[in-house]
Amino acid sequence: MNIYGLTYEELEDYFVNIGSKKFHGSQLFSWLYEKRIKSYDEITNIKKELINNISSNYGIDRLKIVSVEKDVDVCKYLFELNDLEHIEAVLMRHDYGNSVCVSSQVGCNMGCKFCESGRRKKVRNLETYEMVLQILQIEEELGERISHVVVMGIGEPFDNYDNLIKFIKIINHPKGLAIGARHITVSTCGVVPKIKEFGNLSMQVNLAISLHAPNNTIRDRLMPINKVYPLDVLIPCLKEYIKKTNRRLTFEYILLNGINDTEECAIELSNLIKGMNAYVNLIPYNETNNLKFMRSNTVQIMRFYDILKKNRVNVTIRREFGSKISAACGQLRSKKEELWNLFI
Ligand code: SF4
């Protein structure tokens, strides 16, 4: 177990449960996230016996950064975990701040057909600390604050729900990494029960839905999750989510040549999400050697965009970074070595 997997409240409880004072939890949190200690020995204001107690249960080790690939506005970090598995996180530098795309699992079981990352089956969920440390260590490497986080790397975050929620609590806590809830985005392929659960939390975190199709026939072909939670189940659930949270949703829509990029698809999509407080993020596809899909051409992309606009759908086209670095990010990882902006 690792200390970076404990929330502020859990740390307070720890000290109470061993017969000590709650405020030591706050002190320790501050040593971890404000003072950025690397060893328990650096702590000066908590009794040695208490530190010995917690250190015998929780390690303080960081992840091993195996490689860093840098480009102008993007940087990919490869981390090695204790069991020698590897995960990636991607830093994107924007004019509004630094954004990190984190992974939530080793591999992924969702099997989206267009996804390079999903070709490897899930090996395991990431522990909370393994998610927290992706951000903390990138922040330290960079020497600058990370202001935005997207959980859109390898893995389906809602398939690792409990660890995801703890991760959000830690990075959002004012004494933790203090990343504003509105600057955190979780992306799901559409795990309906967890969307409902997420909507019941009073977090102001953004939710993005990987939609990628305007009807069940196409979505069934692209995303196996649709056979479990088809659009006629997913869309009402999302409407309920918007009503309950009063938050705007993002629909991610990768344009695949001849599959989901026709004029009919654009009209169908407009009708599907009509009246919803949502916007569509169109993503031109990155072709890979391993997958058979092709990228829509610019004329098709613009035609699709125009139809949505005409139907009063809020829509953007994801900007290309033009990097030579391959992305960690689930839907977008590509041998073609391009990276698309993951955060609007
Ligand atoms: S797109 Fe996301 S959910 Fe789908 S297989 Fe890839 S990583 Fe998993």
mmCIF file of C-alpha atoms and ligand atoms in Angstrom:
data_model
loop_
_atom_site.group_PDB
_atom_site.id
_atom_site.type_symbol
_atom_site.label_atom_id
_atom_site.label_comp_id
_atom_site.label_asym_id
_atom_site.label_seq_id
_atom_site.Cartn_x
_atom_site.Cartn_y
_atom_site.Cartn_z
ATOM 1 C CA MET A 1 0.000 0.000 0.000
ATOM 2 C CA ASN A 2 1.170 3.508 -0.789
ATOM 3 C CA ILE A 3 0.479 6.727 1.087
ATOM 4 C CA TYR A 4 -0.489 8.587 -2.129
ATOM 5 C CA GLY A 5 -3.578 6.374 -2.324
ATOM 6 C CA LEU A 6 -5.128 7.865 0.826
ATOM 7 C CA THR A 7 -7.566 10.752 0.726
ATOM 8 C CA TYR A 8 -7.336 13.632 3.195
ATOM 9 C CA GLU A 9 -10.176 12.165 5.258
ATOM 10 C CA GLU A 10 -8.642 8.691 5.246
ATOM 11 C CA LEU A 11 -5.385 10.099 6.580
ATOM 12 C CA GLU A 12 -7.231 11.905 9.355
ATOM 13 C CA ASP A 13 -9.110 8.687 10.190
ATOM 14 C CA TYR A 14 -5.870 6.744 10.248
ATOM 15 C CA PHE A 15 -4.451 8.865 13.036
ATOM 16 C CA VAL A 16 -7.734 8.828 14.965
ATOM 17 C CA ASN A 17 -7.905 5.043 14.673
ATOM 18 C CA ILE A 18 -4.461 4.586 16.181
ATOM 19 C CA GLY A 19 -5.497 6.746 19.127
ATOM 20 C CA SER A 20 -3.868 9.953 17.984
ATOM 21 C CA LYS A 21 -5.099 13.321 16.734
ATOM 22 C CA LYS A 22 -7.011 14.017 13.549
ATOM 23 C CA PHE A 23 -4.900 17.056 12.643
ATOM 24 C CA HIS A 24 -1.853 14.862 11.993
ATOM 25 C CA GLY A 25 -3.680 13.782 8.847
ATOM 26 C CA SER A 26 -3.743 17.354 7.645
ATOM 27 C CA GLN A 27 -0.078 17.815 8.567
ATOM 28 C CA LEU A 28 0.959 14.703 6.661
ATOM 29 C CA PHE A 29 -1.129 15.689 3.618
ATOM 30 C CA SER A 30 0.704 18.979 3.561
ATOM 31 C CA TRP A 31 4.107 17.247 3.734
ATOM 32 C CA LEU A 32 3.109 15.044 0.807
ATOM 33 C CA TYR A 33 1.510 17.562 -1.522
ATOM 34 C CA GLU A 34 2.786 20.987 -0.506
ATOM 35 C CA LYS A 35 6.290 20.251 0.715
ATOM 36 C CA ARG A 36 6.679 17.274 -1.623
ATOM 37 C CA ILE A 37 8.781 15.103 0.667
ATOM 38 C CA LYS A 38 10.434 12.015 -0.765
ATOM 39 C CA SER A 39 10.984 10.275 2.578
ATOM 40 C CA TYR A 40 9.138 10.084 5.909
ATOM 41 C CA ASP A 41 12.436 11.165 7.543
ATOM 42 C CA GLU A 42 11.854 14.713 6.309
ATOM 43 C CA ILE A 43 8.785 15.164 8.548
ATOM 44 C CA THR A 44 9.609 17.322 11.550
ATOM 45 C CA ASN A 45 6.284 18.127 13.244
ATOM 46 C CA ILE A 46 4.773 14.663 13.805
ATOM 47 C CA LYS A 47 6.037 12.298 16.522
ATOM 48 C CA LYS A 48 8.459 9.636 15.341
ATOM 49 C CA GLU A 49 6.335 6.787 16.751
ATOM 50 C CA LEU A 50 3.324 7.948 14.707
ATOM 51 C CA ILE A 51 5.406 8.215 11.565
ATOM 52 C CA ASN A 52 6.866 4.760 12.208
ATOM 53 C CA ASN A 53 3.349 3.437 12.588
ATOM 54 C CA ILE A 54 2.073 4.803 9.281
ATOM 55 C CA SER A 55 5.276 4.109 7.376
ATOM 56 C CA SER A 56 5.101 0.450 8.384
ATOM 57 C CA ASN A 57 1.733 0.250 6.600
ATOM 58 C CA TYR A 58 2.140 2.679 3.716
ATOM 59 C CA GLY A 59 5.157 3.106 1.443
ATOM 60 C CA ILE A 60 6.041 6.536 0.084
ATOM 61 C CA ASP A 61 7.759 5.366 -3.103
ATOM 62 C CA ARG A 62 7.235 7.159 -6.404
ATOM 63 C CA LEU A 63 6.735 5.458 -9.753
ATOM 64 C CA LYS A 64 9.758 4.908 -11.951
ATOM 65 C CA ILE A 65 9.821 7.199 -14.963
ATOM 66 C CA VAL A 66 11.290 5.028 -17.689
ATOM 67 C CA SER A 67 11.270 7.519 -20.536
ATOM 68 C CA VAL A 68 10.151 11.002 -21.440
ATOM 69 C CA GLU A 69 9.517 11.934 -25.063
ATOM 70 C CA LYS A 70 9.364 15.658 -25.516
ATOM 71 C CA ASP A 71 8.089 17.836 -28.298
ATOM 72 C CA VAL A 72 7.113 21.488 -28.488
ATOM 73 C CA ASP A 73 3.700 21.337 -26.878
ATOM 74 C CA VAL A 74 3.379 17.722 -25.819
ATOM 75 C CA CYS A 75 5.332 15.286 -23.728
ATOM 76 C CA LYS A 76 4.808 11.582 -23.124
ATOM 77 C CA TYR A 77 5.860 9.941 -19.874
ATOM 78 C CA LEU A 78 6.307 6.184 -19.622
ATOM 79 C CA PHE A 79 6.026 4.910 -16.040
ATOM 80 C CA GLU A 80 7.044 1.521 -14.704
ATOM 81 C CA LEU A 81 4.871 0.111 -11.922
ATOM 82 C CA ASN A 82 6.004 -2.141 -9.081
ATOM 83 C CA ASP A 83 4.889 -5.262 -10.949
ATOM 84 C CA LEU A 84 6.916 -4.056 -13.973
ATOM 85 C CA GLU A 85 3.817 -3.191 -16.002
ATOM 86 C CA HIS A 86 4.022 0.070 -17.924
ATOM 87 C CA ILE A 87 1.586 2.938 -18.266
ATOM 88 C CA GLU A 88 1.696 6.214 -20.145
ATOM 89 C CA ALA A 89 0.566 9.716 -19.349
ATOM 90 C CA VAL A 90 0.646 12.635 -21.755
ATOM 91 C CA LEU A 91 1.268 16.253 -20.909
ATOM 92 C CA MET A 92 -0.223 18.856 -23.248
ATOM 93 C CA ARG A 93 0.788 22.456 -22.988
ATOM 94 C CA HIS A 94 -1.941 24.964 -23.791
ATOM 95 C CA ASP A 95 -2.062 28.711 -23.575
ATOM 96 C CA TYR A 96 -4.548 28.291 -20.710
ATOM 97 C CA GLY A 97 -2.333 25.874 -18.706
ATOM 98 C CA ASN A 98 -0.866 22.394 -18.568
ATOM 99 C CA SER A 99 -3.144 19.424 -19.040
ATOM 100 C CA VAL A 100 -2.304 15.787 -18.303
ATOM 101 C CA CYS A 101 -4.093 12.789 -19.771
ATOM 102 C CA VAL A 102 -3.813 9.925 -17.277
ATOM 103 C CA SER A 103 -4.308 6.191 -17.658
ATOM 104 C CA SER A 104 -6.674 4.346 -15.333
ATOM 105 C CA GLN A 105 -5.932 0.695 -16.112
ATOM 106 C CA VAL A 106 -3.209 -1.535 -17.515
ATOM 107 C CA GLY A 107 -4.919 -2.602 -20.761
ATOM 108 C CA CYS A 108 -8.680 -2.305 -21.293
ATOM 109 C CA ASN A 109 -11.538 -4.782 -21.627
ATOM 110 C CA MET A 110 -13.957 -2.549 -23.521
ATOM 111 C CA GLY A 111 -12.671 -3.602 -26.928
ATOM 112 C CA CYS A 112 -13.566 -0.484 -28.944
ATOM 113 C CA LYS A 113 -12.704 -1.462 -32.486
ATOM 114 C CA PHE A 114 -10.957 1.792 -33.422
ATOM 115 C CA CYS A 115 -8.757 1.875 -30.332
ATOM 116 C CA GLU A 116 -5.118 0.949 -30.498
ATOM 117 C CA SER A 117 -4.763 0.827 -26.708
ATOM 118 C CA GLY A 118 -7.779 -1.422 -26.271
ATOM 119 C CA ARG A 119 -6.099 -4.175 -28.276
ATOM 120 C CA ARG A 120 -4.441 -5.267 -25.045
ATOM 121 C CA LYS A 121 -6.908 -6.844 -22.620
ATOM 122 C CA LYS A 122 -7.108 -5.462 -19.113
ATOM 123 C CA VAL A 123 -4.327 -6.762 -16.920
ATOM 124 C CA ARG A 124 -5.435 -4.875 -13.825
ATOM 125 C CA ASN A 125 -6.886 -1.663 -12.491
ATOM 126 C CA LEU A 126 -4.491 1.065 -11.480
ATOM 127 C CA GLU A 127 -4.378 1.754 -7.773
ATOM 128 C CA THR A 128 -5.346 5.260 -6.688
ATOM 129 C CA TYR A 129 -1.729 6.157 -5.902
ATOM 130 C CA GLU A 130 -0.634 5.068 -9.377
ATOM 131 C CA MET A 131 -3.034 7.618 -10.856
ATOM 132 C CA VAL A 132 -2.141 10.394 -8.405
ATOM 133 C CA LEU A 133 1.589 9.925 -8.951
ATOM 134 C CA GLN A 134 1.256 10.294 -12.730
ATOM 135 C CA ILE A 135 0.247 13.904 -12.132
ATOM 136 C CA LEU A 136 2.403 14.688 -9.127
ATOM 137 C CA GLN A 137 5.558 13.407 -10.796
ATOM 138 C CA ILE A 138 4.887 15.145 -14.104
ATOM 139 C CA GLU A 139 4.313 18.380 -12.205
ATOM 140 C CA GLU A 140 7.658 17.947 -10.476
ATOM 141 C CA GLU A 141 9.490 16.975 -13.671
ATOM 142 C CA LEU A 142 8.054 19.981 -15.425
ATOM 143 C CA GLY A 143 8.565 22.392 -12.548
ATOM 144 C CA GLU A 144 5.175 23.897 -13.378
ATOM 145 C CA ARG A 145 1.674 23.431 -12.105
ATOM 146 C CA ILE A 146 -0.720 21.010 -13.798
ATOM 147 C CA SER A 147 -4.005 22.874 -14.109
ATOM 148 C CA HIS A 148 -6.176 20.390 -16.039
ATOM 149 C CA VAL A 149 -6.579 16.621 -15.930
ATOM 150 C CA VAL A 150 -8.348 14.320 -18.367
ATOM 151 C CA VAL A 151 -8.908 10.678 -17.469
ATOM 152 C CA MET A 152 -8.828 9.569 -21.057
ATOM 153 C CA GLY A 153 -5.679 7.497 -21.244
ATOM 154 C CA ILE A 154 -5.530 3.726 -21.388
ATOM 155 C CA GLY A 155 -8.453 2.054 -19.646
ATOM 156 C CA GLU A 156 -12.119 2.665 -18.936
ATOM 157 C CA PRO A 157 -12.185 4.822 -15.769
ATOM 158 C CA PHE A 158 -15.664 3.669 -14.743
ATOM 159 C CA ASP A 159 -14.373 0.086 -14.762
ATOM 160 C CA ASN A 160 -12.077 1.256 -11.946
ATOM 161 C CA TYR A 161 -14.679 3.406 -10.251
ATOM 162 C CA ASP A 162 -13.691 3.391 -6.569
ATOM 163 C CA ASN A 163 -10.049 4.172 -7.263
ATOM 164 C CA LEU A 164 -11.103 6.853 -9.757
ATOM 165 C CA ILE A 165 -13.259 8.644 -7.178
ATOM 166 C CA LYS A 166 -10.494 8.572 -4.568
ATOM 167 C CA PHE A 167 -8.055 9.868 -7.180
ATOM 168 C CA ILE A 168 -10.373 12.778 -7.990
ATOM 169 C CA LYS A 169 -10.793 13.606 -4.300
ATOM 170 C CA ILE A 170 -7.025 13.721 -3.777
ATOM 171 C CA ILE A 171 -6.131 15.816 -6.819
ATOM 172 C CA ASN A 172 -9.080 18.132 -6.226
ATOM 173 C CA HIS A 173 -8.437 18.683 -2.509
ATOM 174 C CA PRO A 174 -7.185 22.223 -1.776
ATOM 175 C CA LYS A 175 -4.386 20.727 0.313
ATOM 176 C CA GLY A 176 -3.744 18.015 -2.275
ATOM 177 C CA LEU A 177 -2.940 18.941 -5.867
ATOM 178 C CA ALA A 178 -5.701 21.560 -5.786
ATOM 179 C CA ILE A 179 -6.889 20.955 -9.346
ATOM 180 C CA GLY A 180 -10.342 22.506 -9.719
ATOM 181 C CA ALA A 181 -13.182 20.034 -10.295
ATOM 182 C CA ARG A 182 -14.216 21.958 -13.413
ATOM 183 C CA HIS A 183 -10.723 21.342 -14.760
ATOM 184 C CA ILE A 184 -11.042 17.571 -14.400
ATOM 185 C CA THR A 185 -12.698 15.516 -17.156
ATOM 186 C CA VAL A 186 -13.574 11.827 -16.984
ATOM 187 C CA SER A 187 -14.240 10.051 -20.255
ATOM 188 C CA THR A 188 -16.309 6.883 -20.453
ATOM 189 C CA CYS A 189 -17.432 4.633 -23.280
ATOM 190 C CA GLY A 190 -20.873 4.520 -21.629
ATOM 191 C CA VAL A 191 -21.020 2.355 -18.507
ATOM 192 C CA VAL A 192 -24.575 3.327 -17.568
ATOM 193 C CA PRO A 193 -24.746 2.210 -13.884
ATOM 194 C CA LYS A 194 -21.556 4.117 -13.123
ATOM 195 C CA ILE A 195 -22.757 7.236 -14.961
ATOM 196 C CA LYS A 196 -25.785 7.161 -12.656
ATOM 197 C CA GLU A 197 -23.576 6.718 -9.593
ATOM 198 C CA PHE A 198 -21.262 9.500 -10.775
ATOM 199 C CA GLY A 199 -24.248 11.793 -11.253
ATOM 200 C CA ASN A 200 -25.273 11.235 -7.657
ATOM 201 C CA LEU A 201 -21.971 12.574 -6.353
ATOM 202 C CA SER A 202 -21.971 16.289 -5.909
ATOM 203 C CA MET A 203 -18.735 16.764 -7.825
ATOM 204 C CA GLN A 204 -18.430 19.457 -10.450
ATOM 205 C CA VAL A 205 -16.203 17.215 -12.586
ATOM 206 C CA ASN A 206 -16.780 17.160 -16.370
ATOM 207 C CA LEU A 207 -18.064 14.043 -18.060
ATOM 208 C CA ALA A 208 -17.219 13.083 -21.641
ATOM 209 C CA ILE A 209 -18.972 10.252 -23.465
ATOM 210 C CA SER A 210 -17.252 8.346 -26.243
ATOM 211 C CA LEU A 211 -20.231 8.184 -28.579
ATOM 212 C CA HIS A 212 -18.788 7.679 -32.086
ATOM 213 C CA ALA A 213 -22.073 6.628 -33.700
ATOM 214 C CA PRO A 214 -25.559 8.080 -34.196
ATOM 215 C CA ASN A 215 -27.416 4.744 -34.016
ATOM 216 C CA ASN A 216 -27.193 1.284 -32.488
ATOM 217 C CA THR A 217 -26.325 -0.484 -35.737
ATOM 218 C CA ILE A 218 -23.114 1.479 -36.195
ATOM 219 C CA ARG A 219 -22.289 1.703 -32.485
ATOM 220 C CA ASP A 220 -22.708 -2.075 -32.068
ATOM 221 C CA ARG A 221 -20.050 -2.544 -34.740
ATOM 222 C CA LEU A 222 -17.639 -0.100 -33.164
ATOM 223 C CA MET A 223 -18.151 -0.479 -29.435
ATOM 224 C CA PRO A 224 -19.082 -3.775 -27.745
ATOM 225 C CA ILE A 225 -20.345 -1.813 -24.700
ATOM 226 C CA ASN A 226 -23.305 -0.741 -26.863
ATOM 227 C CA LYS A 227 -24.656 -4.303 -26.800
ATOM 228 C CA VAL A 228 -24.873 -4.026 -23.017
ATOM 229 C CA TYR A 229 -26.007 -0.385 -22.800
ATOM 230 C CA PRO A 230 -27.492 0.559 -26.191
ATOM 231 C CA LEU A 231 -28.301 4.157 -27.112
ATOM 232 C CA ASP A 232 -31.918 3.843 -26.003
ATOM 233 C CA VAL A 233 -30.562 3.154 -22.505
ATOM 234 C CA LEU A 234 -27.524 5.427 -22.617
ATOM 235 C CA ILE A 235 -29.187 8.609 -23.912
ATOM 236 C CA PRO A 236 -32.017 8.704 -21.310
ATOM 237 C CA CYS A 237 -29.404 8.058 -18.625
ATOM 238 C CA LEU A 238 -27.368 11.031 -19.904
ATOM 239 C CA LYS A 239 -30.448 13.265 -20.013
ATOM 240 C CA GLU A 240 -31.072 12.336 -16.390
ATOM 241 C CA TYR A 241 -27.418 13.037 -15.572
ATOM 242 C CA ILE A 242 -27.642 16.529 -17.092
ATOM 243 C CA LYS A 243 -30.877 17.234 -15.249
ATOM 244 C CA LYS A 244 -29.448 16.099 -11.936
ATOM 245 C CA THR A 245 -26.016 17.735 -12.187
ATOM 246 C CA ASN A 246 -26.885 20.742 -14.320
ATOM 247 C CA ARG A 247 -23.556 20.138 -16.050
ATOM 248 C CA ARG A 248 -22.847 20.221 -19.765
ATOM 249 C CA LEU A 249 -21.751 16.944 -21.345
ATOM 250 C CA THR A 250 -19.182 16.362 -24.034
ATOM 251 C CA PHE A 251 -19.739 13.788 -26.761
ATOM 252 C CA GLU A 252 -16.538 12.523 -28.351
ATOM 253 C CA TYR A 253 -17.093 11.470 -31.961
ATOM 254 C CA ILE A 254 -14.240 10.017 -34.000
ATOM 255 C CA LEU A 255 -14.962 10.409 -37.711
ATOM 256 C CA LEU A 256 -14.293 7.171 -39.582
ATOM 257 C CA ASN A 257 -14.370 7.275 -43.345
ATOM 258 C CA GLY A 258 -17.510 5.705 -44.802
ATOM 259 C CA ILE A 259 -18.650 4.361 -41.437
ATOM 260 C CA ASN A 260 -20.040 7.160 -39.291
ATOM 261 C CA ASP A 261 -19.207 10.305 -41.270
ATOM 262 C CA THR A 262 -22.033 10.508 -43.810
ATOM 263 C CA GLU A 263 -24.597 13.319 -44.090
ATOM 264 C CA GLU A 264 -27.274 10.896 -42.847
ATOM 265 C CA CYS A 265 -25.159 10.169 -39.774
ATOM 266 C CA ALA A 266 -24.778 13.889 -39.074
ATOM 267 C CA ILE A 267 -28.549 14.403 -39.272
ATOM 268 C CA GLU A 268 -29.195 11.329 -37.145
ATOM 269 C CA LEU A 269 -26.682 12.512 -34.552
ATOM 270 C CA SER A 270 -28.304 15.951 -34.432
ATOM 271 C CA ASN A 271 -31.673 14.331 -33.769
ATOM 272 C CA LEU A 272 -30.257 11.924 -31.193
ATOM 273 C CA ILE A 273 -28.873 14.638 -28.937
ATOM 274 C CA LYS A 274 -31.361 17.371 -29.767
ATOM 275 C CA GLY A 275 -32.183 19.574 -26.783
ATOM 276 C CA MET A 276 -29.416 18.178 -24.597
ATOM 277 C CA ASN A 277 -27.012 20.491 -22.786
ATOM 278 C CA ALA A 278 -24.029 19.007 -24.582
ATOM 279 C CA TYR A 279 -21.493 19.639 -27.252
ATOM 280 C CA VAL A 280 -19.900 17.349 -29.774
ATOM 281 C CA ASN A 281 -16.169 17.131 -30.146
ATOM 282 C CA LEU A 282 -15.395 15.812 -33.626
ATOM 283 C CA ILE A 283 -12.109 13.919 -33.791
ATOM 284 C CA PRO A 284 -10.478 13.227 -37.139
ATOM 285 C CA TYR A 285 -9.196 9.643 -36.924
ATOM 286 C CA ASN A 286 -5.504 8.763 -36.771
ATOM 287 C CA GLU A 287 -4.920 5.833 -39.080
ATOM 288 C CA THR A 288 -2.771 2.992 -37.765
ATOM 289 C CA ASN A 289 -1.154 -0.014 -39.393
ATOM 290 C CA ASN A 290 -2.980 -2.348 -37.046
ATOM 291 C CA LEU A 291 -6.558 -1.210 -37.537
ATOM 292 C CA LYS A 292 -8.529 -1.121 -40.757
ATOM 293 C CA PHE A 293 -10.311 2.216 -40.316
ATOM 294 C CA MET A 294 -9.605 5.223 -42.482
ATOM 295 C CA ARG A 295 -9.627 8.893 -41.730
ATOM 296 C CA SER A 296 -12.425 11.026 -43.183
ATOM 297 C CA ASN A 297 -11.177 13.648 -45.579
ATOM 298 C CA THR A 298 -11.371 17.338 -44.803
ATOM 299 C CA VAL A 299 -14.439 17.899 -47.010
ATOM 300 C CA GLN A 300 -16.345 15.144 -45.178
ATOM 301 C CA ILE A 301 -15.287 16.476 -41.811
ATOM 302 C CA MET A 302 -16.402 20.001 -42.666
ATOM 303 C CA ARG A 303 -19.687 18.790 -44.152
ATOM 304 C CA PHE A 304 -20.417 16.829 -40.983
ATOM 305 C CA TYR A 305 -19.520 19.852 -38.873
ATOM 306 C CA ASP A 306 -21.735 22.160 -40.956
ATOM 307 C CA ILE A 307 -24.771 19.870 -40.664
ATOM 308 C CA LEU A 308 -24.436 19.745 -36.883
ATOM 309 C CA LYS A 309 -24.066 23.528 -36.769
ATOM 310 C CA LYS A 310 -27.079 23.980 -38.991
ATOM 311 C CA ASN A 311 -29.044 21.794 -36.594
ATOM 312 C CA ARG A 312 -27.946 24.000 -33.703
ATOM 313 C CA VAL A 313 -25.649 21.436 -32.134
ATOM 314 C CA ASN A 314 -22.659 22.889 -30.259
ATOM 315 C CA VAL A 315 -19.718 21.378 -32.060
ATOM 316 C CA THR A 316 -15.939 21.695 -32.212
ATOM 317 C CA ILE A 317 -13.259 19.909 -34.191
ATOM 318 C CA ARG A 318 -10.393 18.721 -32.053
ATOM 319 C CA ARG A 319 -7.177 20.503 -32.792
ATOM 320 C CA GLU A 320 -4.108 18.589 -33.890
ATOM 321 C CA PHE A 321 -0.912 19.055 -31.973
ATOM 322 C CA GLY A 322 1.273 18.038 -34.921
ATOM 323 C CA SER A 323 3.596 16.210 -32.577
ATOM 324 C CA LYS A 324 5.834 13.317 -33.471
ATOM 325 C CA ILE A 325 5.066 11.729 -30.155
ATOM 326 C CA SER A 326 2.545 8.891 -30.027
ATOM 327 C CA ALA A 327 -0.254 9.430 -27.577
ATOM 328 C CA ALA A 328 -1.126 7.330 -24.557
ATOM 329 C CA CYS A 329 -4.699 8.316 -24.825
ATOM 330 C CA GLY A 330 -7.059 5.403 -25.303
ATOM 331 C CA GLN A 331 -9.015 6.248 -28.381
ATOM 332 C CA LEU A 332 -6.201 8.140 -29.946
ATOM 333 C CA ARG A 333 -3.064 6.137 -29.588
ATOM 334 C CA SER A 334 -1.650 5.633 -33.012
ATOM 335 C CA LYS A 335 1.307 4.265 -34.893
ATOM 336 C CA LYS A 336 0.960 7.233 -37.185
ATOM 337 C CA GLU A 337 2.362 9.236 -34.323
ATOM 338 C CA GLU A 338 0.076 12.182 -34.174
ATOM 339 C CA LEU A 339 -1.572 13.555 -31.110
ATOM 340 C CA TRP A 340 -4.878 15.269 -30.895
ATOM 341 C CA ASN A 341 -5.795 17.714 -28.250
ATOM 342 C CA LEU A 342 -7.800 15.949 -25.580
ATOM 343 C CA PHE A 343 -9.161 18.873 -23.750
ATOM 344 C CA ILE A 344 -11.234 21.830 -24.746
HETATM 345 S S1 SF4 B 1 -11.416 3.673 -26.382
HETATM 346 FE FE1 SF4 B 1 -11.121 3.705 -24.147
HETATM 347 S S2 SF4 B 1 -12.696 2.280 -23.415
HETATM 348 FE FE2 SF4 B 1 -12.492 1.875 -25.598
HETATM 349 S S3 SF4 B 1 -10.986 0.202 -25.722
HETATM 350 FE FE3 SF4 B 1 -9.865 2.141 -25.900
HETATM 351 S S4 SF4 B 1 -9.164 2.623 -23.823
HETATM 352 FE FE4 SF4 B 1 -10.816 1.097 -23.662
#
